[in-house]
PDB file of C-alpha atoms in Angstrom:
ATOM      1  CA  MET A   1      -9.274 -26.293  -5.343  1.00  0.00           C
ATOM      2  CA  THR A   2      -9.864 -22.533  -5.658  1.00  0.00           C
ATOM      3  CA  VAL A   3      -7.472 -20.271  -7.462  1.00  0.00           C
ATOM      4  CA  ASP A   4      -7.230 -16.645  -6.433  1.00  0.00           C
ATOM      5  CA  VAL A   5      -8.055 -14.276  -9.249  1.00  0.00           C
ATOM      6  CA  LYS A   6      -5.360 -11.716  -9.848  1.00  0.00           C
ATOM      7  CA  ALA A   7      -6.273  -8.061  -9.685  1.00  0.00           C
ATOM      8  CA  THR A   8      -4.270  -4.897 -10.170  1.00  0.00           C
ATOM      9  CA  LEU A   9      -3.960  -2.054  -7.691  1.00  0.00           C
ATOM     10  CA  ARG A  10      -2.657   1.420  -8.457  1.00  0.00           C
ATOM     11  CA  VAL A  11      -0.210   2.146  -5.660  1.00  0.00           C
ATOM     12  CA  CYS A  12       1.055   5.686  -5.192  1.00  0.00           C
ATOM     13  CA  VAL A  13       4.245   5.952  -3.143  1.00  0.00           C
ATOM     14  CA  ALA A  14       4.271   9.597  -2.116  1.00  0.00           C
ATOM     15  CA  ASP A  15       7.966   9.602  -1.100  1.00  0.00           C
ATOM     16  CA  ALA A  16       9.055   8.506  -4.543  1.00  0.00           C
ATOM     17  CA  TRP A  17       6.519  10.623  -6.461  1.00  0.00           C
ATOM     18  CA  ASP A  18       5.732   7.398  -8.270  1.00  0.00           C
ATOM     19  CA  THR A  19       2.650   5.335  -9.024  1.00  0.00           C
ATOM     20  CA  VAL A  20       3.084   1.630  -9.732  1.00  0.00           C
ATOM     21  CA  SER A  21       0.696  -1.147 -10.725  1.00  0.00           C
ATOM     22  CA  LEU A  22       0.771  -4.226  -8.532  1.00  0.00           C
ATOM     23  CA  GLY A  23      -0.668  -7.629  -9.359  1.00  0.00           C
ATOM     24  CA  VAL A  24      -2.435  -8.872  -6.232  1.00  0.00           C
ATOM     25  CA  THR A  25      -4.889 -11.489  -5.060  1.00  0.00           C
ATOM     26  CA  PRO A  26      -7.789 -11.060  -2.629  1.00  0.00           C
ATOM     27  CA  SER A  27      -5.695 -12.863   0.018  1.00  0.00           C
ATOM     28  CA  HIS A  28      -2.910 -10.246  -0.080  1.00  0.00           C
ATOM     29  CA  THR A  29      -2.617  -8.373   3.191  1.00  0.00           C
ATOM     30  CA  VAL A  30      -2.263  -4.610   3.331  1.00  0.00           C
ATOM     31  CA  ARG A  31       1.183  -5.153   4.884  1.00  0.00           C
ATOM     32  CA  ARG A  32       2.256  -7.205   1.857  1.00  0.00           C
ATOM     33  CA  VAL A  33       0.882  -4.614  -0.592  1.00  0.00           C
ATOM     34  CA  LYS A  34       2.821  -1.924   1.272  1.00  0.00           C
ATOM     35  CA  ALA A  35       6.097  -3.880   1.121  1.00  0.00           C
ATOM     36  CA  GLU A  36       5.654  -4.774  -2.557  1.00  0.00           C
ATOM     37  CA  GLY A  37       4.627  -1.213  -3.438  1.00  0.00           C
ATOM     38  CA  LEU A  38       7.682   0.258  -1.730  1.00  0.00           C
ATOM     39  CA  ALA A  39       9.954  -2.236  -3.496  1.00  0.00           C
ATOM     40  CA  ALA A  40       8.369  -1.556  -6.904  1.00  0.00           C
ATOM     41  CA  ALA A  41       8.886   2.188  -6.420  1.00  0.00           C
ATOM     42  CA  GLY A  42      12.567   1.736  -5.605  1.00  0.00           C
ATOM     43  CA  ARG A  43      12.136   2.048  -1.838  1.00  0.00           C
ATOM     44  CA  GLY A  44      12.765  -1.619  -1.025  1.00  0.00           C
ATOM     45  CA  SER A  45      15.618  -0.835   1.374  1.00  0.00           C
ATOM     46  CA  VAL A  46      13.483   1.286   3.733  1.00  0.00           C
ATOM     47  CA  ASP A  47      11.691  -0.057   6.784  1.00  0.00           C
ATOM     48  CA  PRO A  48       8.021  -0.547   5.806  1.00  0.00           C
ATOM     49  CA  GLU A  49       7.019   0.187   9.398  1.00  0.00           C
ATOM     50  CA  LEU A  50       7.926   3.843   8.783  1.00  0.00           C
ATOM     51  CA  TYR A  51       5.081   4.049   6.242  1.00  0.00           C
ATOM     52  CA  GLU A  52       1.310   3.980   6.457  1.00  0.00           C
ATOM     53  CA  VAL A  53      -1.343   2.992   3.931  1.00  0.00           C
ATOM     54  CA  LYS A  54      -4.422   4.989   2.997  1.00  0.00           C
ATOM     55  CA  TYR A  55      -7.450   3.857   1.035  1.00  0.00           C
ATOM     56  CA  HIS A  56     -10.237   6.321   0.129  1.00  0.00           C
ATOM     57  CA  GLY A  57      -8.342   8.938   2.153  1.00  0.00           C
ATOM     58  CA  ALA A  58      -8.581   6.952   5.382  1.00  0.00           C
ATOM     59  CA  LEU A  59      -5.705   5.356   7.237  1.00  0.00           C
ATOM     60  CA  VAL A  60      -5.817   1.543   7.129  1.00  0.00           C
ATOM     61  CA  LEU A  61      -5.307   0.643  10.786  1.00  0.00           C
ATOM     62  CA  ASP A  62      -5.148  -3.152  10.443  1.00  0.00           C
ATOM     63  CA  GLU A  63      -2.346  -3.944   8.008  1.00  0.00           C
ATOM     64  CA  GLY A  64      -2.897  -7.643   8.641  1.00  0.00           C
ATOM     65  CA  ALA A  65      -6.315  -7.419   6.985  1.00  0.00           C
ATOM     66  CA  THR A  66      -6.725  -8.871   3.505  1.00  0.00           C
ATOM     67  CA  LEU A  67      -7.828  -6.902   0.476  1.00  0.00           C
ATOM     68  CA  GLU A  68     -10.931  -9.082   0.322  1.00  0.00           C
ATOM     69  CA  SER A  69     -11.902  -8.362   3.947  1.00  0.00           C
ATOM     70  CA  LEU A  70     -11.572  -4.617   3.287  1.00  0.00           C
ATOM     71  CA  ASN A  71     -13.536  -4.882   0.000  1.00  0.00           C
ATOM     72  CA  ILE A  72     -10.724  -3.278  -2.002  1.00  0.00           C
ATOM     73  CA  PRO A  73     -11.625  -3.870  -5.662  1.00  0.00           C
ATOM     74  CA  ASP A  74      -9.560  -4.387  -8.794  1.00  0.00           C
ATOM     75  CA  GLY A  75      -8.038  -1.112  -9.991  1.00  0.00           C
ATOM     76  CA  ALA A  76      -8.373   0.627  -6.637  1.00  0.00           C
ATOM     77  CA  PRO A  77      -5.904   3.390  -5.765  1.00  0.00           C
ATOM     78  CA  ILE A  78      -3.804   2.891  -2.634  1.00  0.00           C
ATOM     79  CA  ILE A  79      -1.497   5.535  -1.171  1.00  0.00           C
ATOM     80  CA  ILE A  80       1.661   4.734   0.768  1.00  0.00           C
ATOM     81  CA  LEU A  81       3.249   7.604   2.652  1.00  0.00           C
ATOM     82  CA  ARG A  82       5.604   8.207   5.551  1.00  0.00           C
ATOM     83  CA  ALA A  83       3.871   7.859   8.895  1.00  0.00           C
ATOM     84  CA  ARG A  84       5.623  10.962  10.212  1.00  0.00           C
ATOM     85  CA  ARG A  85       6.108  13.343   7.345  1.00  0.00           C
ATOM     86  CA  GLN A  86       8.734  16.068   7.555  1.00  0.00           C
ATOM     87  CA  PRO A  87       7.590  19.666   7.101  1.00  0.00           C
ATOM     88  CA  VAL A  88       8.859  21.490   4.033  1.00  0.00           C
ATOM     89  CA  ARG A  89      11.062  24.458   4.853  1.00  0.00           C
TER      90      ARG A  89
END
């Protein structure tokens, strides 16, 4: 039996101006990281579908992909931001 090794991601939730550390496993999906990151930053009541995830500045298109399949290492920074940001007036 294999046991997933826990890793930690630095997740920046731009809406909340907050960065949180999340304990994850290689089998975590991007969708799950997004939901857990929003909850940890106090945004658990919002619809995660209104947010997008970026890694290395690029939009992660397949949120069903696992961290392992995307080669996201321990300690990697992930950014969660609104998919349609509002302009500042």
